[in-house]
Amino acid sequence: MVVRNAVVTGGASGIGRAIAQRLSADGHRVAVLDLNPPAGDESAFKADVTDRGQVDEALAAVRERLGPVTILVNAAGLDGFKRFTDLSFEAWQRVIDVNLNGVFHCVQAALPDMLEAGWGRIVNISSSSAHSGQPFMTHYVAAKSAVNGLTKALALELGPKGITVNAVPPGFIDTPMLRKAEERGLLGGTVEDHIARTPVRRIGRPEDLAATCSFLASEDAGYITGQIIGVNGGRNT
Ligand code: NAP
């Protein structure tokens, strides 16, 4: 196996953390970019993905520590729940900024290394809500749908350069983001209600996403690009 340098955004929590741990267990050198990285963790770098200056600075620090980055997983995300008629433009903009513009900044910042290497893997964590829609989440669903679109278009541009770009939309995964929504009564039912409606009859685990990303980041996945690969227990088909 070839050891690569990987960056996982949102890698301090939930799905991103599981992906970072899995890529590391796979043998890669992994750096995490997050708003609030754990103190004392030398492989975690503080950056707000909406701020290009911070992203560039963090990527420069990662390059200095590990070398060129050829695997990028964009998992940083921010949800939001508001009736559309009550949604302020500022709230709309922040959710678009984190979920969509953050992907733009991180991909642009990491891409020169992949182009130079003639090899790269980009995985964007979108959302099953881009497939199904979700009431009170217009901003979030719009952003995640755009991430799926960006993924398809970029895959066509970067395929000839040896770089694959795929999106993995999670559905109903047990993370702090989901549990906070549950606590606030925003899930549209209890976790048990959702499990009963999920064909595989369980809640998803961050490790389910991590396994998919591990494969997409591997040599074996070189013929898979521009794909939207749902990890949702059959909730969307
Ligand atoms: P999570 O536990 O809240 O993790 C998200 C991480 O992203 C957190 O560490 C968060 O930091 C970080 N983050 C937020 N805004 C950021 C920013 N501007 N710059 C850098 N880092 C930022 O949520 P999760 O459930 O693991 O979500 C991971 C991804 O999966 C997200 O893109 C989410 O939209 C997507 N997703 C999750 C589910 C699900 O069922 N859980 C379903 C569909 C899609 P703070 O905690 O400090 O804010």
XYZ file of C-alpha atoms and ligand atoms in Angstrom:
285
model
C 0.000 0.000 0.000
C 1.187 3.537 -0.784
C 1.169 5.801 2.276
C -0.495 9.138 1.505
C -0.956 12.402 3.346
C -4.620 13.052 4.065
C -6.568 16.036 5.360
C -9.991 15.598 6.944
C -12.012 18.742 7.646
C -14.431 18.575 10.564
C -12.199 15.799 11.838
C -12.596 16.669 15.523
C -16.095 15.221 15.832
C -18.552 12.626 14.591
C -18.158 11.410 11.024
C -14.974 13.403 10.323
C -13.292 12.009 13.423
C -14.132 8.418 12.450
C -12.813 9.049 8.926
C -9.560 10.502 10.260
C -9.118 7.512 12.598
C -9.843 5.034 9.812
C -7.468 6.620 7.286
C -4.830 6.616 9.982
C -5.522 2.929 10.758
C -5.208 2.285 7.014
C -1.625 3.545 7.312
C -1.964 7.076 5.944
C -0.595 10.188 7.622
C -3.653 12.209 8.610
C -4.181 15.835 9.582
C -7.441 17.224 10.884
C -8.775 20.725 10.204
C -11.486 21.918 12.543
C -12.957 24.967 14.250
C -12.074 23.580 17.693
C -9.386 20.918 17.390
C -8.546 18.980 20.549
C -5.823 20.738 22.551
C -2.415 19.097 22.424
C -3.135 17.018 19.311
C -0.288 17.801 16.927
C -2.122 16.365 13.951
C -5.095 18.726 14.407
C -5.045 22.225 12.945
C -7.421 25.053 13.755
C -9.204 26.549 10.754
C -12.616 27.847 9.848
C -13.224 26.377 6.402
C -15.115 29.519 5.373
C -11.974 31.610 5.785
C -9.575 31.109 2.881
C -6.673 32.695 4.760
C -7.080 30.229 7.640
C -7.450 27.281 5.249
C -4.313 28.251 3.294
C -2.380 28.732 6.538
C -3.508 25.352 7.902
C -2.655 23.584 4.626
C 0.794 25.191 4.669
C 1.308 23.914 8.225
C 0.164 20.417 7.209
C 2.562 20.420 4.242
C 5.396 21.468 6.498
C 4.613 18.635 8.929
C 3.615 15.830 6.549
C 4.420 16.882 2.985
C 2.063 17.235 0.005
C -1.589 16.364 0.560
C -3.154 13.923 -1.897
C -6.271 12.801 -0.003
C -8.873 15.370 1.052
C -12.120 14.537 2.832
C -14.482 17.474 3.336
C -16.592 16.535 6.366
C -16.945 19.908 8.145
C -20.600 20.817 8.207
C -23.208 22.951 9.896
C -26.903 22.155 9.986
C -29.749 24.602 10.538
C -33.482 24.380 11.111
C -35.774 27.291 10.279
C -39.070 27.720 8.493
C -38.210 29.286 5.110
C -40.409 32.327 5.752
C -38.447 33.012 8.969
C -34.996 32.282 7.560
C -32.716 35.313 7.638
C -30.325 35.848 4.773
C -27.451 35.796 7.302
C -28.422 32.308 8.524
C -28.858 31.158 4.894
C -25.457 32.556 4.016
C -23.608 30.961 6.965
C -24.948 27.487 6.180
C -24.040 27.895 2.491
C -20.667 29.265 3.516
C -19.681 26.334 5.763
C -21.163 23.477 3.738
C -20.484 24.683 0.186
C -17.930 27.485 0.138
C -15.832 25.582 2.685
C -15.518 22.753 0.160
C -14.501 25.247 -2.545
C -11.737 26.703 -0.348
C -10.365 23.378 0.872
C -10.326 21.767 -2.574
C -8.619 24.785 -4.145
C -6.071 24.891 -1.337
C -5.170 21.175 -1.574
C -5.427 20.689 -5.328
C -1.960 21.938 -6.358
C -0.376 19.020 -4.448
C -2.607 16.487 -6.215
C -1.967 18.029 -9.648
C 1.756 17.945 -8.977
C 1.542 14.277 -7.878
C -0.725 13.293 -10.786
C -2.803 11.423 -8.188
C -5.513 12.491 -5.787
C -8.665 11.526 -3.953
C -11.341 14.032 -2.953
C -14.373 12.877 -0.973
C -17.119 15.346 -0.108
C -19.536 14.459 2.681
C -22.867 15.840 1.482
C -26.245 14.680 2.850
C -29.062 12.292 2.050
C -31.341 15.337 2.410
C -30.064 16.486 -0.991
C -31.877 13.436 -2.382
C -35.000 13.479 -0.229
C -35.408 17.162 0.660
C -35.985 18.155 4.273
C -38.469 20.686 5.618
C -36.984 23.661 7.526
C -33.542 22.954 6.061
C -33.702 24.791 2.718
C -30.285 26.399 3.198
C -28.649 23.119 4.254
C -30.285 21.067 1.497
C -29.393 23.711 -1.101
C -25.763 23.697 0.039
C -25.466 19.904 0.121
C -27.149 19.569 -3.289
C -24.603 22.029 -4.648
C -21.800 19.927 -3.154
C -23.114 16.935 -5.106
C -23.154 19.082 -8.267
C -19.664 20.436 -7.651
C -18.479 16.850 -7.160
C -19.817 15.683 -10.530
C -18.462 18.653 -12.484
C -15.055 18.608 -10.798
C -14.705 14.862 -11.383
C -14.919 15.489 -15.127
C -12.272 18.200 -14.955
C -9.857 16.245 -12.786
C -10.280 12.706 -14.146
C -7.555 13.181 -16.769
C -5.194 14.354 -14.009
C -5.448 11.133 -11.989
C -7.695 12.698 -9.352
C -11.067 11.223 -8.391
C -13.865 13.251 -6.809
C -16.824 11.564 -5.143
C -19.567 12.549 -2.727
C -20.802 10.459 0.178
C -24.196 11.590 1.477
C -24.845 10.212 4.964
C -28.334 9.583 6.263
C -29.208 9.324 9.955
C -25.777 8.805 11.520
C -25.255 8.794 15.296
C -23.112 11.901 15.854
C -23.220 14.994 18.075
C -24.941 16.868 15.201
C -27.786 14.332 15.074
C -28.109 14.036 18.865
C -28.306 17.834 19.232
C -31.124 17.901 16.672
C -32.849 15.104 18.600
C -32.517 17.002 21.903
C -34.087 20.065 20.314
C -36.999 17.985 18.975
C -35.969 18.675 15.369
C -35.582 15.104 14.114
C -39.215 14.641 13.151
C -39.698 11.757 15.611
C -37.490 9.845 18.007
C -34.383 7.935 17.039
C -36.417 4.724 17.560
C -39.090 5.973 15.100
C -36.368 6.563 12.533
C -34.784 3.164 13.143
C -38.179 1.538 12.509
C -38.328 3.380 9.144
C -34.760 2.449 8.193
C -34.567 -0.734 6.076
C -31.480 -2.120 7.862
C -33.178 -1.337 11.223
C -30.389 0.507 12.945
C -28.940 3.984 13.193
C -25.850 4.622 11.058
C -22.448 4.787 12.709
C -19.656 7.209 11.833
C -17.589 4.077 11.081
C -20.003 3.249 8.225
C -18.940 6.486 6.546
C -15.309 5.910 7.433
C -15.282 2.524 5.701
C -16.727 4.049 2.521
C -14.198 6.888 2.545
C -11.371 4.462 3.191
C -12.299 2.580 0.021
C -12.813 5.726 -2.063
C -9.387 6.975 -0.956
C -7.699 3.722 -1.941
C -5.867 2.696 -5.121
C -8.666 0.196 -5.777
C -11.229 2.985 -6.229
C -9.396 4.615 -9.137
C -12.196 3.901 -11.624
C -14.880 5.452 -9.405
C -15.348 9.185 -9.869
C -18.174 11.701 -10.076
C -20.371 9.361 -8.029
C -22.799 10.049 -5.203
C -22.499 7.026 -2.912
C -25.216 7.018 -0.273
C -24.571 5.566 3.186
C -28.032 5.562 4.708
C -29.181 2.037 5.580
C -31.502 2.030 2.576
C -33.462 5.132 3.634
C -32.867 6.520 0.136
C -32.475 4.290 -2.886
P -20.547 17.025 13.888
O -20.372 15.953 14.902
O -21.193 18.309 14.291
O -19.130 17.326 13.224
C -18.941 18.414 12.349
C -17.566 18.987 12.608
O -17.369 20.087 11.677
C -17.430 19.578 14.027
O -16.187 19.227 14.591
C -17.541 21.070 13.764
O -16.867 21.858 14.728
C -16.839 21.176 12.412
N -17.131 22.444 11.771
C -18.321 23.097 11.720
N -18.180 24.266 11.082
C -16.873 24.359 10.720
C -16.104 25.344 10.062
N -16.654 26.499 9.637
N -14.780 25.124 9.862
C -14.203 23.980 10.316
N -14.877 23.013 10.959
C -16.197 23.200 11.166
O -21.432 16.496 12.677
P -21.437 15.113 11.855
O -22.799 14.566 11.989
O -20.242 14.299 12.137
O -21.341 15.720 10.391
C -20.240 15.484 9.495
C -20.722 15.803 8.078
O -21.779 14.894 7.729
C -21.316 17.199 7.948
O -20.914 17.754 6.706
C -22.804 16.971 7.981
O -23.496 17.990 7.322
C -22.901 15.635 7.278
N -24.136 14.879 7.556
C -24.339 14.261 8.759
C -25.493 13.516 8.945
C -25.783 12.771 10.218
O -26.781 12.010 10.262
N -25.012 12.920 11.273
C -26.446 13.423 7.921
C -26.218 14.078 6.736
C -25.046 14.791 6.550
P -17.712 22.417 16.007
O -18.323 21.207 16.648
O -16.664 23.093 16.823
O -18.735 23.348 15.447
